[in-house]
Amino acid sequence: MPLIILTLAVQIIFIVHVVRTGREKYWIGLILMVPGIGSAVYFITQILPDLGQSRTAGKAKEEAIKILDPNREFREAKNALEQVDSVQNRLRLIDAAMALEKFDVAEHQLSLCLTGYYEHDPHMLMRLAEIKLVQNAPTEAIELLDRLQANNENFRSQEGHMLYAKALEKSGSLDAALESYESLVVYSTG
């Protein structure tokens, strides 16, 4: 008896799905005429492919890949950089290295980027300051952030301000850190 109720419930759900998604009406006949097999064929040929194309399924697939092969993005970024030596590919490698906590690799790549046109790039300087802070070098992080401000007077960043306050705190300049945190609270959104 429960199997009949379950089969009937699945048929109703699939028929509603046929109607709502605008599928061909012959699916209704197949689902009704051959209850178990018709429902299974409909699920395999119509519903399952749609599940694989959803945004949620895509994110789940990306997360599964990260878990099964955490170094994949790093390898791909490294290969892309070997093929085309560009700042964009270097930034991709830097992000991948930082995600894997390979800060020495990220720091080296950033030092190669911080030349010429990008010598005072605020986003790259912030990344390098973040690495220095993680490596427990708050004084170097402060110097980098001061360099950022000196060369980019109009640049404003809540993230950079927070980084500066943390660096001050880690360096032992507690009064300056407190003052920095207090000024951050005035305009911070988080």
Coordinates of C-alpha atoms in Angstrom, one line a residue:
M1 CA 0.0 0.0 0.0
P2 CA 2.7 2.6 0.9
L3 CA 4.5 1.8 -2.5
I4 CA 1.3 2.7 -4.4
I5 CA 0.9 6.0 -2.5
L6 CA 4.6 6.8 -3.1
T7 CA 4.2 6.1 -6.8
L8 CA 1.1 8.2 -7.0
A9 CA 2.8 11.1 -5.2
V10 CA 5.8 10.9 -7.6
Q11 CA 3.4 10.9 -10.6
I12 CA 1.6 13.9 -9.3
I13 CA 4.8 15.8 -8.7
F14 CA 6.2 15.0 -12.1
I15 CA 3.0 15.9 -13.9
V16 CA 2.9 19.3 -12.1
H17 CA 6.6 19.7 -13.2
V18 CA 5.6 18.9 -16.8
V19 CA 2.9 21.6 -16.7
R20 CA 4.9 24.3 -14.9
T21 CA 8.0 23.9 -17.1
G22 CA 6.1 23.8 -20.3
R23 CA 7.4 20.3 -21.4
E24 CA 5.7 18.3 -24.1
K25 CA 2.3 17.0 -23.0
Y26 CA 3.2 13.4 -24.0
W27 CA 5.2 13.1 -20.8
I28 CA 1.9 13.2 -18.9
G29 CA 0.7 10.2 -20.8
L30 CA 3.9 8.3 -20.3
I31 CA 4.0 9.1 -16.6
L32 CA 0.4 8.0 -16.1
M33 CA 0.5 4.9 -18.4
V34 CA 3.7 3.4 -17.2
P35 CA 3.9 4.6 -13.6
G36 CA 7.3 3.4 -12.4
I37 CA 9.2 3.4 -15.7
G38 CA 7.6 6.5 -17.1
S39 CA 8.5 8.5 -13.9
A40 CA 12.1 7.1 -14.0
V41 CA 12.5 8.0 -17.6
Y42 CA 11.1 11.5 -17.1
F43 CA 13.4 12.1 -14.1
I44 CA 16.6 10.8 -15.9
T45 CA 15.9 12.7 -19.2
Q46 CA 14.2 15.9 -18.0
I47 CA 14.9 16.7 -14.4
L48 CA 18.4 15.4 -13.8
P49 CA 20.0 17.4 -16.6
D50 CA 18.3 20.6 -15.3
L51 CA 19.7 19.9 -11.8
G52 CA 23.2 19.9 -13.2
Q53 CA 22.8 23.3 -14.8
S54 CA 21.5 25.2 -11.8
R55 CA 23.6 27.8 -10.0
T56 CA 23.5 25.8 -6.8
A57 CA 24.7 22.6 -8.5
G58 CA 27.5 24.6 -10.1
K59 CA 28.6 26.0 -6.7
A60 CA 28.4 22.5 -5.2
K61 CA 30.6 21.1 -8.0
E62 CA 33.2 23.9 -7.5
E63 CA 33.3 23.2 -3.7
A64 CA 33.6 19.5 -4.3
I65 CA 36.6 20.1 -6.7
K66 CA 38.2 22.3 -4.0
I67 CA 37.8 19.6 -1.5
L68 CA 39.0 16.8 -3.7
D69 CA 41.8 18.7 -5.4
P70 CA 42.7 21.8 -3.4
N71 CA 45.8 22.6 -5.5
R72 CA 43.9 22.6 -8.8
E73 CA 43.5 26.4 -9.1
F74 CA 47.1 26.9 -8.0
R75 CA 48.3 24.5 -10.7
E76 CA 46.1 26.1 -13.4
A77 CA 47.2 29.6 -12.4
K78 CA 50.8 28.6 -12.5
N79 CA 50.3 27.0 -16.0
A80 CA 48.5 30.1 -17.2
L81 CA 51.4 32.3 -16.0
E82 CA 53.9 30.0 -17.8
Q83 CA 52.0 30.3 -21.0
V84 CA 51.4 34.1 -20.8
D85 CA 53.4 36.2 -18.4
S86 CA 50.9 38.9 -17.5
V87 CA 49.9 40.8 -14.4
Q88 CA 46.5 39.3 -14.6
N89 CA 47.9 35.8 -14.6
R90 CA 50.3 36.7 -11.8
L91 CA 47.3 38.1 -9.7
R92 CA 45.5 34.8 -10.3
L93 CA 48.5 32.9 -9.0
I94 CA 48.8 35.2 -6.0
D95 CA 45.1 34.7 -5.1
A96 CA 45.5 30.9 -5.4
A97 CA 48.7 30.9 -3.4
M98 CA 47.1 33.0 -0.6
A99 CA 44.1 30.6 -0.5
L100 CA 46.5 27.7 0.1
E101 CA 48.5 29.9 2.6
K102 CA 51.6 29.7 0.4
F103 CA 52.5 33.3 1.4
D104 CA 56.1 33.1 0.3
V105 CA 54.9 32.3 -3.3
A106 CA 52.4 35.1 -3.2
E107 CA 54.9 37.6 -1.8
H108 CA 57.4 36.7 -4.5
Q109 CA 54.8 37.1 -7.2
L110 CA 53.7 40.4 -5.8
S111 CA 57.2 41.8 -5.6
L112 CA 57.5 41.0 -9.4
C113 CA 54.2 42.9 -10.0
L114 CA 55.1 46.0 -8.0
T115 CA 57.3 47.5 -10.7
G116 CA 56.7 50.1 -13.4
Y117 CA 53.1 51.1 -13.8
Y118 CA 52.0 48.9 -10.9
E119 CA 54.8 50.1 -8.5
H120 CA 52.3 51.9 -6.2
D121 CA 49.1 50.0 -7.1
P122 CA 46.9 50.2 -4.0
H123 CA 45.3 46.8 -4.3
M124 CA 48.7 45.0 -4.7
L125 CA 50.2 46.9 -1.8
M126 CA 47.2 45.9 0.3
R127 CA 47.7 42.3 -0.6
L128 CA 51.4 42.5 0.3
A129 CA 50.6 44.2 3.6
E130 CA 48.1 41.5 4.4
I131 CA 50.8 38.8 3.7
K132 CA 53.2 40.7 5.9
L133 CA 50.6 40.8 8.7
V134 CA 50.0 37.1 8.4
Q135 CA 53.7 36.5 8.5
N136 CA 53.9 38.5 11.8
A137 CA 55.7 41.4 10.3
P138 CA 53.3 44.3 11.3
T139 CA 56.0 47.0 10.9
E140 CA 56.5 46.1 7.3
A141 CA 52.7 46.0 6.8
I142 CA 52.5 49.5 8.2
E143 CA 55.3 50.8 6.0
L144 CA 53.5 49.3 2.9
L145 CA 50.2 50.9 3.9
D146 CA 51.9 54.2 4.5
R147 CA 53.5 53.9 1.0
L148 CA 50.1 53.2 -0.4
Q149 CA 48.6 56.3 1.2
A150 CA 51.5 58.5 0.2
N151 CA 51.3 57.5 -3.5
N152 CA 47.5 57.2 -3.7
E153 CA 46.0 60.2 -1.8
N154 CA 42.5 59.7 -3.1
F155 CA 42.4 56.0 -2.4
R156 CA 39.9 55.0 0.3
S157 CA 39.3 51.4 1.5
Q158 CA 37.6 50.1 4.6
E159 CA 39.6 46.9 4.2
G160 CA 42.8 48.8 4.0
H161 CA 41.9 50.9 7.0
M162 CA 41.1 47.8 9.0
L163 CA 44.4 46.2 7.9
Y164 CA 46.2 49.3 9.1
A165 CA 44.5 49.2 12.4
K166 CA 45.3 45.5 12.9
A167 CA 49.0 46.1 11.9
L168 CA 49.2 48.9 14.5
E169 CA 47.7 46.7 17.1
K170 CA 50.1 43.8 16.3
S171 CA 53.1 46.1 16.4
G172 CA 52.2 47.2 19.9
S173 CA 51.0 50.8 19.1
L174 CA 47.8 50.3 21.0
D175 CA 46.8 54.0 21.3
A176 CA 47.3 54.5 17.5
A177 CA 45.4 51.3 16.8
L178 CA 42.5 52.3 19.0
E179 CA 42.3 55.7 17.3
S180 CA 42.4 54.0 13.9
Y181 CA 39.6 51.6 14.9
E182 CA 37.5 54.5 16.3
S183 CA 37.8 56.4 13.0
L184 CA 36.9 53.2 11.1
V185 CA 33.7 52.8 13.1
V186 CA 32.5 56.2 11.9
Y187 CA 32.2 55.1 8.2
S188 CA 32.5 51.3 8.2
T189 CA 29.6 49.3 7.0
G190 CA 30.4 46.0 8.7

